[in-house]
XYZ file of C-alpha atoms in Angstrom:
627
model
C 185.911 297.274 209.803
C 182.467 298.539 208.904
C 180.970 294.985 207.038
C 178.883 294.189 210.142
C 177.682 297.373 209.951
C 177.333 297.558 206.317
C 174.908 294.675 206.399
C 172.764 296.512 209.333
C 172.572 299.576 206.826
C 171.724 296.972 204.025
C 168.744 295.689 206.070
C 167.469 299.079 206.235
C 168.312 300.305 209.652
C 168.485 303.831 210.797
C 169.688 304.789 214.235
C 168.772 308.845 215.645
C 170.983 311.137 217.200
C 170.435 313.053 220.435
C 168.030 316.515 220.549
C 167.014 317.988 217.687
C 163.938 320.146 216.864
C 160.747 320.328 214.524
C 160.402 324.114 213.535
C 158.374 325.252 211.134
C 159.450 324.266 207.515
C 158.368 326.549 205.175
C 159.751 325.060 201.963
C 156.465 325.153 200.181
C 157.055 329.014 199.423
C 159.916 328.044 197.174
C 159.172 324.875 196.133
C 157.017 324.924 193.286
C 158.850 326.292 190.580
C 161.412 325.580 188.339
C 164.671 326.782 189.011
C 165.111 329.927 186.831
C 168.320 331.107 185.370
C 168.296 334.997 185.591
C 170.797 337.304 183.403
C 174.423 339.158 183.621
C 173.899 341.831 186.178
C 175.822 344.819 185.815
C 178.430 344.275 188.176
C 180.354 341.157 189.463
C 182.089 341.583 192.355
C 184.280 338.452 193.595
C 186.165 338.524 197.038
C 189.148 337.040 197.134
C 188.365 334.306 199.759
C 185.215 332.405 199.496
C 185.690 329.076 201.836
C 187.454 328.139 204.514
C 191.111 328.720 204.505
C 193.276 331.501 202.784
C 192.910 333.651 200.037
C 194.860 332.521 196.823
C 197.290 334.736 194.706
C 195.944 337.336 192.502
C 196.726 337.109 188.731
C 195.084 339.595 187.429
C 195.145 343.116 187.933
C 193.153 346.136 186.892
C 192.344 346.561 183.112
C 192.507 343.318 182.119
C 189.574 342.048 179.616
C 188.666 338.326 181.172
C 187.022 335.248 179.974
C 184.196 333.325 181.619
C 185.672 330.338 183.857
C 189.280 332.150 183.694
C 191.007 331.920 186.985
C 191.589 334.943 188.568
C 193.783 333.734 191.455
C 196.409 331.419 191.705
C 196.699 328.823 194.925
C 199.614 328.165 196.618
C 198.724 326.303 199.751
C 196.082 322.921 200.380
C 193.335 325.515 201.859
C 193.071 327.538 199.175
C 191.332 326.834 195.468
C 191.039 329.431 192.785
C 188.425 332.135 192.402
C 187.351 332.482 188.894
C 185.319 334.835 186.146
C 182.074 334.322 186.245
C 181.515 335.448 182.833
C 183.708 337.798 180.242
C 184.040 341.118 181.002
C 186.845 344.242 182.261
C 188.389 344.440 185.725
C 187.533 347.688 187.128
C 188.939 347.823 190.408
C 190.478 345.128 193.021
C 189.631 346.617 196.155
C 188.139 346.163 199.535
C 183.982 345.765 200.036
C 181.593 344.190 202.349
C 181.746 340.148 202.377
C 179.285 337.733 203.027
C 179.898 337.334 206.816
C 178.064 338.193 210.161
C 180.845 340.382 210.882
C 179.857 343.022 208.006
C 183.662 343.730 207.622
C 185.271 344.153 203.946
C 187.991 341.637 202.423
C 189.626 342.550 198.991
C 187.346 342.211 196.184
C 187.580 341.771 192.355
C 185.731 344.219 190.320
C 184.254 342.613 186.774
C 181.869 344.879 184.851
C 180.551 341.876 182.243
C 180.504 342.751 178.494
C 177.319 340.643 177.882
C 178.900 338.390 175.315
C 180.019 335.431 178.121
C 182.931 334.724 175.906
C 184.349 331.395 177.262
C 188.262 330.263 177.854
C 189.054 327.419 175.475
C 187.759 324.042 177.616
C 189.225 320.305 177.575
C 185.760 318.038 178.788
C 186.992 314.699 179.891
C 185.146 312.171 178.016
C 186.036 309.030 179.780
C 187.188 309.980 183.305
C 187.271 306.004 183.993
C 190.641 305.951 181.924
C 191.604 308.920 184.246
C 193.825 308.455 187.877
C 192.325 309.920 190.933
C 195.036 312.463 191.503
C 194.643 313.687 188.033
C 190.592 314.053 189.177
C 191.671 315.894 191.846
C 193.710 318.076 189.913
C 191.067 319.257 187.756
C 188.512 319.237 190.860
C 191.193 321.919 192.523
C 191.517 323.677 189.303
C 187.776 324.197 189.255
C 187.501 326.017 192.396
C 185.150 323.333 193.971
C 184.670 323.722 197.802
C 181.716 322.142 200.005
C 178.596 324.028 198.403
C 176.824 322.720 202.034
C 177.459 325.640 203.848
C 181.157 324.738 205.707
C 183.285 325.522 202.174
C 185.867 323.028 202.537
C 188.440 322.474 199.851
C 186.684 319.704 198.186
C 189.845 317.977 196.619
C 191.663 318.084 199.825
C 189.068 316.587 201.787
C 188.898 313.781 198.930
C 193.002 313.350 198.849
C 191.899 312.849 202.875
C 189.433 309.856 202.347
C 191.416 307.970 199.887
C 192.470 304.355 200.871
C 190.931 305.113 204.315
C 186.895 305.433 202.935
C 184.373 302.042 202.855
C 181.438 303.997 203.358
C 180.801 307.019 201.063
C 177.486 309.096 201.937
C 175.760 311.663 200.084
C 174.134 314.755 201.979
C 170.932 315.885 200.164
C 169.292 316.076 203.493
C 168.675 319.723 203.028
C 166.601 319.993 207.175
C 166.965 324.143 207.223
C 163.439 326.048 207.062
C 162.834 328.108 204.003
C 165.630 326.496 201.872
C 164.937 324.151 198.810
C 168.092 324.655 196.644
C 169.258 320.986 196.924
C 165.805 319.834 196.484
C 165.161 321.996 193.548
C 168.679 320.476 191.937
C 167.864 316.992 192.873
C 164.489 317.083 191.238
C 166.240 318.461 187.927
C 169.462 317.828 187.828
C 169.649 314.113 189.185
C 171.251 312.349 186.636
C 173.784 314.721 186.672
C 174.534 314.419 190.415
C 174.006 310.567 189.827
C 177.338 311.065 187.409
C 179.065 313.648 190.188
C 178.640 310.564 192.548
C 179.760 308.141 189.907
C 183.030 310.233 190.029
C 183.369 310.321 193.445
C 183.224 306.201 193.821
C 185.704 305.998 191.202
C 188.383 308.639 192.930
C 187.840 306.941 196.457
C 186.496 303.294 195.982
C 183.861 303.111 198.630
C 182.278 300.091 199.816
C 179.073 301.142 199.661
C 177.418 304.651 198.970
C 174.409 306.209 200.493
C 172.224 308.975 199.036
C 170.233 310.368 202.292
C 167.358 312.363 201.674
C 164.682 313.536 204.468
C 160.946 312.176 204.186
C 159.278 315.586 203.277
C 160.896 315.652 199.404
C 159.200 312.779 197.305
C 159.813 313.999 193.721
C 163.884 314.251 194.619
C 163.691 310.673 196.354
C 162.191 308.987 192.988
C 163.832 311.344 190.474
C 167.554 309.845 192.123
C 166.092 306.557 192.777
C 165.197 305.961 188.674
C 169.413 306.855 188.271
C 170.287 304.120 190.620
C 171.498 301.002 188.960
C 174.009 299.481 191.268
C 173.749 297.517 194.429
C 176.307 298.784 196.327
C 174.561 302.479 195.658
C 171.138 303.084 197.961
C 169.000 306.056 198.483
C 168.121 305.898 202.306
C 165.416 308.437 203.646
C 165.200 309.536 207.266
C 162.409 311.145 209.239
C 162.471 314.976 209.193
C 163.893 316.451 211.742
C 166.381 319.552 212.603
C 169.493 319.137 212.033
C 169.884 315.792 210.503
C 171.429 317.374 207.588
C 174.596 317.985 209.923
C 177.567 316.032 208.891
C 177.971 313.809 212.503
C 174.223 314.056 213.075
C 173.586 312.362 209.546
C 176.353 310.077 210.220
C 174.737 308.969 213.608
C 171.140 308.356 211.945
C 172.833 305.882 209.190
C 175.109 304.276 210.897
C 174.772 304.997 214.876
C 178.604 305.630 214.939
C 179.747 309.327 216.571
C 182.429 310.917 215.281
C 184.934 311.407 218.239
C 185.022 314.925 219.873
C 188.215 316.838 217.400
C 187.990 313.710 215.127
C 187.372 313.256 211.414
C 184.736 311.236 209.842
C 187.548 309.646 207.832
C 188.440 308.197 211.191
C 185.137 306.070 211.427
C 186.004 304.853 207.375
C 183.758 307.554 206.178
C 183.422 310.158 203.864
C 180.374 313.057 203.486
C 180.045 315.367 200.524
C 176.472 317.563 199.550
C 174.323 316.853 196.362
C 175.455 320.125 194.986
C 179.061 319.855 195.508
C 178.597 316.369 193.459
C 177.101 318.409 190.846
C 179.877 321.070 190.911
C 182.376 317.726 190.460
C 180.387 316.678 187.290
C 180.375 319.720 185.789
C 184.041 320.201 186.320
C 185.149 316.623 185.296
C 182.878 316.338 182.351
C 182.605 320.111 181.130
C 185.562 321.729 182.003
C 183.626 324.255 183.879
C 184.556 325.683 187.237
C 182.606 326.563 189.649
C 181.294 330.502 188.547
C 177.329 329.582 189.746
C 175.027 327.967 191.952
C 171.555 327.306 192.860
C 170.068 330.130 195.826
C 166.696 330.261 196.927
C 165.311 333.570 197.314
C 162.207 333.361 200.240
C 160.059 334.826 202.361
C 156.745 336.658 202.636
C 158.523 340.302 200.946
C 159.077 338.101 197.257
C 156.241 338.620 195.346
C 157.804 335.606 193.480
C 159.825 333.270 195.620
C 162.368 329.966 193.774
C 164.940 329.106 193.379
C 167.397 330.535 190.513
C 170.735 329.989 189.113
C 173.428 332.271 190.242
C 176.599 333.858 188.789
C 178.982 334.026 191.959
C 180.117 337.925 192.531
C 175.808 338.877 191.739
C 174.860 341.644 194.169
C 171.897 340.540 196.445
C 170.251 344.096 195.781
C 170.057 343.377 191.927
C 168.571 339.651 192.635
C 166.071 341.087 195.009
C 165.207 343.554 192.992
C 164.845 340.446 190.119
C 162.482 338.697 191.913
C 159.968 341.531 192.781
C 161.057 342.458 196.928
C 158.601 344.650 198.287
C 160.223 345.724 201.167
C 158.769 346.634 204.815
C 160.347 349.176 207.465
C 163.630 348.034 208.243
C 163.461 344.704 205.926
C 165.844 342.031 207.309
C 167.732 339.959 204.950
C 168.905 337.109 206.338
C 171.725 334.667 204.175
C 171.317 331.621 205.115
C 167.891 329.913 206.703
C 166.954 331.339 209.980
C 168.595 329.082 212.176
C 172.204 329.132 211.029
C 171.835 332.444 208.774
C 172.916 336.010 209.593
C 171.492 339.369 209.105
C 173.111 341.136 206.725
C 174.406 344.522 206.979
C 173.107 345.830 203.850
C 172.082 344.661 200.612
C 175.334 345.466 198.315
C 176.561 342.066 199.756
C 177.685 339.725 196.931
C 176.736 335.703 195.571
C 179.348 333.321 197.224
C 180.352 330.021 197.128
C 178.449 329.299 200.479
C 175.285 331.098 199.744
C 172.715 329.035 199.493
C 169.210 330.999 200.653
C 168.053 334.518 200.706
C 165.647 335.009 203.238
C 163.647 338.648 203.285
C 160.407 337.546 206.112
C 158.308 339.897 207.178
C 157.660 340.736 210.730
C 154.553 338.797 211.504
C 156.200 335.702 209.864
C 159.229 335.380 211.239
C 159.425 338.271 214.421
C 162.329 339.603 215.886
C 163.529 338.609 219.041
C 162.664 339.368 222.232
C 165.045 341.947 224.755
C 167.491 339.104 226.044
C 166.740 338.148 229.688
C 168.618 336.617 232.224
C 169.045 332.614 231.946
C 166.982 330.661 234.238
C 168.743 327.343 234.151
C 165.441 325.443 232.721
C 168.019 323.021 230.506
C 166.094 323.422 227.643
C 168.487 324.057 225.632
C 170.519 320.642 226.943
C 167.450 318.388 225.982
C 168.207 319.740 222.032
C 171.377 320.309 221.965
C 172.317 317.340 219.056
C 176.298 317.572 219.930
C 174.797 316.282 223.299
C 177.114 319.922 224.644
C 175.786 322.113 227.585
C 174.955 325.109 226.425
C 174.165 326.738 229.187
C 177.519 326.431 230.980
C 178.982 326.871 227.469
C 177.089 330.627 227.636
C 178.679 331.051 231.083
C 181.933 330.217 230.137
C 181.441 332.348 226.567
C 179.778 335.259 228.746
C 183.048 335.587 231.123
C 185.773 334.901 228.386
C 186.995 331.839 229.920
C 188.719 330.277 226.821
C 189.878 326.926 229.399
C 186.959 326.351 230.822
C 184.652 326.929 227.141
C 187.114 324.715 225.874
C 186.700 322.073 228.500
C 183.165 322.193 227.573
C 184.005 320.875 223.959
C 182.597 324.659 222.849
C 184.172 323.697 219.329
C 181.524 320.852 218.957
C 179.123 322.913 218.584
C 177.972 323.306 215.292
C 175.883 326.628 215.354
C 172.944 324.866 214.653
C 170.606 327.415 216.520
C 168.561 324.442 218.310
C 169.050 325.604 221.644
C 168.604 329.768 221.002
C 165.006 328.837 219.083
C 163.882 326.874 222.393
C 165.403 329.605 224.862
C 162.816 331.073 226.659
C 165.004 333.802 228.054
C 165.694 335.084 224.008
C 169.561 334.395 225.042
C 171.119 334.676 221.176
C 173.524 331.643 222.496
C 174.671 330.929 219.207
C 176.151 334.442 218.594
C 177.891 334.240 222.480
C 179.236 330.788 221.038
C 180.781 332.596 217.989
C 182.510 335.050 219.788
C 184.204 333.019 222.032
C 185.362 330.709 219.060
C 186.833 333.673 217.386
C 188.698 335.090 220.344
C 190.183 331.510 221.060
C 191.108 331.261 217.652
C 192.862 334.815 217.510
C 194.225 334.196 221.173
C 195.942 330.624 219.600
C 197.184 332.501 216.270
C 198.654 335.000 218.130
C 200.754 332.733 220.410
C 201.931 330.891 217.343
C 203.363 333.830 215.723
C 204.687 334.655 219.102
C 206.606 330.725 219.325
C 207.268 330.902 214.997
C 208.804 334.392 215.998
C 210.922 332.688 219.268
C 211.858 330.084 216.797
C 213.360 332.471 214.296
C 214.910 334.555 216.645
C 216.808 331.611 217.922
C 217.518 329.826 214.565
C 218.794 333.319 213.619
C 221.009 333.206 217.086
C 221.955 329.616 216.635
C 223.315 330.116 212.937
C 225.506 334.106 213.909
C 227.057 331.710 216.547
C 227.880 328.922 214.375
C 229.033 331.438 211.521
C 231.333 333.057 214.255
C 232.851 329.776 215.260
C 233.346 328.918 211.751
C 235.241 332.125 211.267
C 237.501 331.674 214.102
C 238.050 328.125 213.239
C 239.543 329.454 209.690
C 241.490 332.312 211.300
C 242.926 329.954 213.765
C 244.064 327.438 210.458
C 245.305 329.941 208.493
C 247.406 331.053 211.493
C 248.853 327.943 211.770
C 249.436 327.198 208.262
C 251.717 330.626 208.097
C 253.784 329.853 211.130
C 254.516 326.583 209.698
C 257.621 326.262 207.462
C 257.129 325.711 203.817
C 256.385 321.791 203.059
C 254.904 321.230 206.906
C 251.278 322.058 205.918
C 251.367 319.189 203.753
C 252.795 316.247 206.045
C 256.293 316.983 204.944
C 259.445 317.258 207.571
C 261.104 320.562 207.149
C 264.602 319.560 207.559
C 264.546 316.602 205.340
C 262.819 319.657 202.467
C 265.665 321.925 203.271
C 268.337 318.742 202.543
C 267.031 317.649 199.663
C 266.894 321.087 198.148
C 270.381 321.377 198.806
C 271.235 318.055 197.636
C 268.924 319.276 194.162
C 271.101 322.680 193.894
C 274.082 320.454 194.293
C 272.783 318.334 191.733
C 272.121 320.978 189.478
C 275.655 322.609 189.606
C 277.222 319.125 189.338
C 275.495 318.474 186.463
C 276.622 321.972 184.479
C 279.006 322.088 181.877
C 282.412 322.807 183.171
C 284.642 324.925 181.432
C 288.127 324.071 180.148
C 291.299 324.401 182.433
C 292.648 327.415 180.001
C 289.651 328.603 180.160
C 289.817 329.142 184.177
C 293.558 330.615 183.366
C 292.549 333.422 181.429
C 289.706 334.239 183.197
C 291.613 334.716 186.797
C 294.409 336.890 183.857
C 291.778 339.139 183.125
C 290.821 339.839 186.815
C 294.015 340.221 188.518
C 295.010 342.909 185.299
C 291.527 344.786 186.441
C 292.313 344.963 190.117
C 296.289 346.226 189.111
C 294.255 349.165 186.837
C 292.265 349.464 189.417
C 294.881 350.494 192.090
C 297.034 352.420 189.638
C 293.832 354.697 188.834
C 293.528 355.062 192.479
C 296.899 355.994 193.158
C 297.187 358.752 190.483
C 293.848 360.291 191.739
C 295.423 360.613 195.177
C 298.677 362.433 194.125
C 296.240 364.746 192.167
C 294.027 365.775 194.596
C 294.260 367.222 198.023
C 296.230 367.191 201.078
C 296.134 363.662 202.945
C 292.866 363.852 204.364
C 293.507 360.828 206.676
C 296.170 363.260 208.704
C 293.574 365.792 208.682
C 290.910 363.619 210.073
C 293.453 362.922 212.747
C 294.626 365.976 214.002
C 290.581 367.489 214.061
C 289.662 364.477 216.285
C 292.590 365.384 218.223
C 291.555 368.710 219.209
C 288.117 367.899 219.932
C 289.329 365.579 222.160
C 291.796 368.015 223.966
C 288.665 371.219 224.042
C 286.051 368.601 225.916
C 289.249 367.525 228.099
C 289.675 371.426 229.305
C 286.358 371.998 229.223
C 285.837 369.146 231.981
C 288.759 370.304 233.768
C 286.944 373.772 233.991
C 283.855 372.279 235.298
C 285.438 370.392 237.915
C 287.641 372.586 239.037
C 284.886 375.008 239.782
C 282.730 372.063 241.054
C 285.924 371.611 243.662
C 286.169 375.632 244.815
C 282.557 375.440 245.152
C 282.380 371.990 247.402
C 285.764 373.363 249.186
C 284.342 376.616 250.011
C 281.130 374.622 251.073
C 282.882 372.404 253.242
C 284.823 375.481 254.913
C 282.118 377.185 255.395
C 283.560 380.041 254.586
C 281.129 382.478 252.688
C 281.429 383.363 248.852
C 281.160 386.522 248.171
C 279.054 387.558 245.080
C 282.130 388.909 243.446
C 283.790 385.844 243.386
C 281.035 383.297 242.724
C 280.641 386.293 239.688
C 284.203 385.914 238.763
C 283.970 382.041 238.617
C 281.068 381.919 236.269
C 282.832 383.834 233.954
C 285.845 381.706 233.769
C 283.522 378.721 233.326
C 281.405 380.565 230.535
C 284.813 381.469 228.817
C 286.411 377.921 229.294
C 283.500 376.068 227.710
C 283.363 378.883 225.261
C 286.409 378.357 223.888
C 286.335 374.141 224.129
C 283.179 374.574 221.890
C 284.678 376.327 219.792
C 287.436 374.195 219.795
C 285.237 371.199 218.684
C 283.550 373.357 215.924
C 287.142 374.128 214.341
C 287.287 370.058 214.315
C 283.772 369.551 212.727
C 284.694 371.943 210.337
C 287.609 370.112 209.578
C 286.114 366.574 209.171
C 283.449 368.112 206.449
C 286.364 369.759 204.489
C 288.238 366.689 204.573
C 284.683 364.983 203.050
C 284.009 367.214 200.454
C-alpha cells in the first residue's frame, strides 16, 4: 500500500502539516550537561495509576519489605501494566495523596521508605531476543510496566499487539519540539546505541518495511550520535525543520509522509506505527536487562535552578526533594509547571511525585516566562484558526466548550484537539482555550460513562428479568410433568399400555401358582379333617358358654326395642292429640281459657315424661344385655 510512498520518503521528501508556531526554545538552559543520576530520596511514593487506563491490582500491602523492580500491582485488563519498586525498601502506608494531574486531586498511593541497599529481585536478561516470538516480547514488555514515556502513557505492548501484521512503516519520535525540555535529546546523545537496540526490538516484534528515526534540525550531536548506529538500509534518520508541534504523533506523521490520520482513526489504519526514543529505551532495558521501568530521564529548568539538566529519576521521587537537589531558589509564589509551558500544568504544590509521564520540571521566574493576562472577551481575529495544526476551530470550539454544548463541541471534532497550546500562546484576548477544551472533554467523557452504566445496568436488570421468567417456566413445566406422570397408571410413563401390564401380571401370578409344588391328594384329605374337627370344637365351646352364662340376651334385646318403640308411639299420640284440641279450638274459634291451655301442657309434659323414660328403661336394657 505504502511502496509508492516509501520510495518518495526514500528520495528524501518531507511534506508540512497545517499551523504550527515558533516560540521561544529555550533548550540551551538544560542542554549542556550530562545527564546526572541523583540518589535514594527518603520517600517513594507510587500512585497506583500512572498512564492511561485503569489502575492494576494491588499485591502488596502494608509492612511488606520489597525489592527493587518487584511488582507491586498485578494487571488484569489490556489498559493496565504493573507499577513496580523503584528500589528495596518497607511499605509504610497505601493511601490516598496528590497525583501528577492539573486537577490537584489524590488517587491511592504506595508508600516505600527505601533502605538504601537497592537490593534487586532475581532477573532473567534475554540474551538473544532474535530466537524469541513477538508475543513472548510482549509479554515481558507488559511485565515491565512500559507505557509511552512521550507524554500520552499508552500501554506500550498493547499498542504493539495493535500494529502487528498491519505495520510497513515504523517511525521513531525523538522530535522532542516543547520549549525548555531536552530529556530525549539528552538520552539520544548518550544513550543511542541503546535506543538503536530498543528499535532493533521493535522491527523484529512488528516487521516494518522501513523505519524512520525523526529528529528536529536544532539537535546535531543526537542526529550524528544515532546516525553512527545505523547500519541498515531499510533504517533512516530523517530531520525536519523546527517547528511547534511537529513532535505530535499525526503532525509528525503528516511531515514524513503527507498522509492524515482520519478524524477518530488510528495510525495503524494508514500502515503505521509511532513510538518515542525513550519508550525504545525503556523496551531495551526490559528485553535485554530484565529491568522494568522504576526511572526516567526529567529535565529540571528554568531561571529559579541555580543548576539546570537533566537527571535520572526513580519514579515515586518527590519534586520538593529534586528541587531542592538541584539548588531552587525560589521567588514569591514560584510556579512549577510539569510539563513544558505549552502542554504543562501548574502544580498545586510541590509534594507531587516522579511519574511515568513526567518528563520536565519547569520553575521560570516571572520576567521569563509571565503570567497571563486577566482573560478578555474573544474578538473573533481567527488567530487561533491560522495555528491550529488539527486544522480545528477553536474559536467555535471555545463557544461550544463555554456553553456546555457536548453535540455541537463534538461536531466540531473537539476530541482532535491535541492540547497543544498553539492557539492560547497566539490569543490576544489571554483566553486559556486549552483549559475550556479540557473541561468539556472531561464532562463528555463522564456524561458517556455515566449513560453506559445506566444501559450495562438496563441490561442486567433485564437479563436478571429474562432468566426469573425462564426459571419460572421451567418450574411449571416440571410441576406440570410430574403431575402427569402420577395420574398415569403404573407402566404408562414409559410407553407401556396399562391393560396389557395388568394381563400379563395376572397371567405371571398364574404362572407362578401353576408352577408350585402341589401337594398329595391325602394330603388335601387330612387337611380339610383337621378343619372341619376345629369348627365342630369350635361350636361345642360356644354352646357350653351360652348355657353358662346369662339369660338369652337376644329376647332381651327384643322386648327393650319393643318398648321404645311403643313410649315414642304414645308420646306422638300425645303431641298430636294436643296439636288437634289446639287446631280444633282454633278453627271454632272458641277461646281457651288459661286453665285449660294450663291443664294441656301438663298432660303433654307428663306424656313425654313418661315415653322418655320409657326409652331410657330400653337403653338401659340394651347395655345390660352388652356387658
Amino acid at each position: 500500500m505504502l511502496s509508492a510512498l516509501l520510495e518518495q520518503i526514500h528520495k528524501g521528501r518531507l511534506w508540512d502539516f497545517h499551523g504550527g508556531i515558533h516560540p521561544d526554545e529555550h533548550k540551551t538552559q538544560s542542554s549542556g550537561s550530562a545527564i546526572v543520576r541523583l540518589g535514594l530520596p527518603p520517600l517513594l511514593v507510587l500512585p497506583l495509576k500512572q498512564h492511561i487506563g485503569s489502575s492494576a491490582e494491588l499485591t502488596v500491602q502494608v509492612g511488606d519489605r520489597v525489592l527493587t523492580g518487584q511488582a507491586l500491582t498485578r494487571p488484569e485488563s489490556p489498559m493496565q501494566v504493573p507499577i513496580h519498586a523503584s528500589t528495596s525498601g518497607v511499605i509504610t502506608a497505601i493511601t490516598s495523596h496528590t497525583v501528577a494531574h492539573p486537577s490537584g486531586l489524590s488517587e491511592p498511593c504506595i508508600h516505600i521508605k527505601p533502605d538504601g541497599l537497592d537490593e534487586w529481585r532475581p532477573r532473567e536478561p534475554i540474551t538473544d531476543y532474535a530466537q524469541w516470538q513477538p508475543e513472548d516480547l510482549l509479554r515481558r514488555i507488559h511485565e515491565a510496566g512500559i507505557a509511552g514515556l512521550g507524554g500520552a502513557g499508552f500501554p506500550t505492548d498493547t499498542k504493539l499487539k495493535g500494529a502487528i501484521g498491519r505495520v510497513e512503516l515504523l517511525i521513531i519520535n525523538g522530535c522532542e519540539c516543547e520549549p525548555y525540555i531536552t530529556a530525549d535529546d539528552a538520552l539520544m546523545r548518550e544513550q543511542a546505541a541503546a535506543i538503536m537496540d530498543g528499535v532493533q526490538i521493535l522491527q523484529h516484534i512488528v516487521k516494518p518495511t522501513l523505519t524512520l528515526i525523526a529528529l528536529e534540525d536544532n539537535k546535531p550531536e543526537a542526529i550524528a550520535a544515532l546516525k553512527a548506529q545505523v547500519r541498515e538500509s531499510h533504517t533512516l534518520v530523517k530531520v525536519i525543520p523546527t517547528k511547534y508541534p511537529s513532535g505530535g504523533e499525526r503532525q509528525l506523521i503528516e511531515i514524513l509522509t503527507g498522509l492524515q490520520v482520519p478524524s477518530g482513526g488510528l495510525p495503524q489504519d494508514l500502515g503505521i506505527l509511532m513510538q518515542n526514543v525513550a519508550t525504545c529505551y525503556a523496551i531495551r532495558q526490559a528485553v535485554l536487562e530484565d529491568e522494568p521501568l522504576i526511572s526516567r530521564v526529567v529535565t529540571l529548568t528554568g531561571e529559579r535552578f541555580s543548576q539546570p539538566g537533566n537527571a535520572w529519576v526513580r519514579l515515586g521521587t518527590s519534586v520538593r526533594w529534586l528541587l531542592s537537589q538541584l539548588r531552587l531558589t525560589p521567588e514569591a509564589r514560584q510556579r512549577i509547571i510539569m510539563g513544558g509551558p505549552m502542554m504543562g500544568f501548574t502544580l498545586p504544590h510541590a509534594d507531587v511525585p516522579v511519574i511515568k509521564t513526567t518528563n520536565c520540571l519547569l520553575a521560570p521566574s516571572q520576567q521569563e516566562l509571565p503570567s497571563r493576562d486577566l482573560e478578555r472577551n474573544c474578538i473573533r481575529c481567527g488567530e487561533c484558526a491560522g495555528v491550529c495544526p488539527a486544522n480545528l476551530l477553536p474559536q467555535q470550539l471555545y463557544w461550544y466548550s463555554k456553553a456546555k454544548d457536548h453535540e455541537g463541541a463534538e461536531q466540531y471534532r473537539l476530541f482532535d484537539c491535541i492540547e497543544c497550546g498553539a492557539c492560547a500562546w497566539v490569543c490576544p484576548s489571554n483566553i486559556p482555550l486549552v483549559q475550556y477544551y479540557r473541561q468539556e472533554k472531561s464532562e463528555i467523557r463522564a456524561q458517556k460513562a455515566e449513560a453506559h452504566q445506566a444501559e450495562r445496568a438496563r441490561e442486567r436488570f433485564e437479563a436478571k428479568k429474562l432468566r426469573l421468567e425462564t426459571e419460572r417456566q421451567n418450574r411449571e413445566r416440571r410441576h406440570l410433568q410430574a403431575s402427569a406422570e402420577r395420574r398415569q397408571p403404573p407402566g404408562a410413563a414409559a410407553g407401556e399400555d396399562p391393560i396389557a401390564a395388568a394381563l400379563a401380571r395376572v397371567k405371571a401370578r398364574q404362572q407362578a401358582l401353576a408352577g408350585s409344588p402341589q401337594p398329595e391328594p391325602a394330603t388335601q384329605q387330612a387337611e380339610r379333617e383337621a378343619r372341619k374337627a376345629q369348627a365342630r370344637q369350635y361350636q361345642a365351646q360356644k354352646a357350653a358358654a351360652g348355657q353358662e352364662g346369662a339369660p338369652d340376651l337376644r329376647q332381651d334385646a327384643v322386648a327393650a326395642a319393643v318398648a321404645r318403640a311403643k313410649a315414642r308411639k304414645a308420646e306422638l299420640a300425645g303431641t298430636a292429640a294436643d296439636n288437634d284440641r289446639a287446631n280444633a279450638a282454633a278453627a271454632s274459634g272458641a277461646p281457651v281459657s288459661p286453665e285449660d291451655a294450663r291443664q294441656a301442657a301438663v298432660a303433654a309434659a307428663v306424656a313425654r315424661a313418661k315415653a322418655r323414660k320409657a326409652e331410657l328403661a330400653g337403653t338401659a336394657a340394651d347395655s345390660d344385655s352388652a356387658n
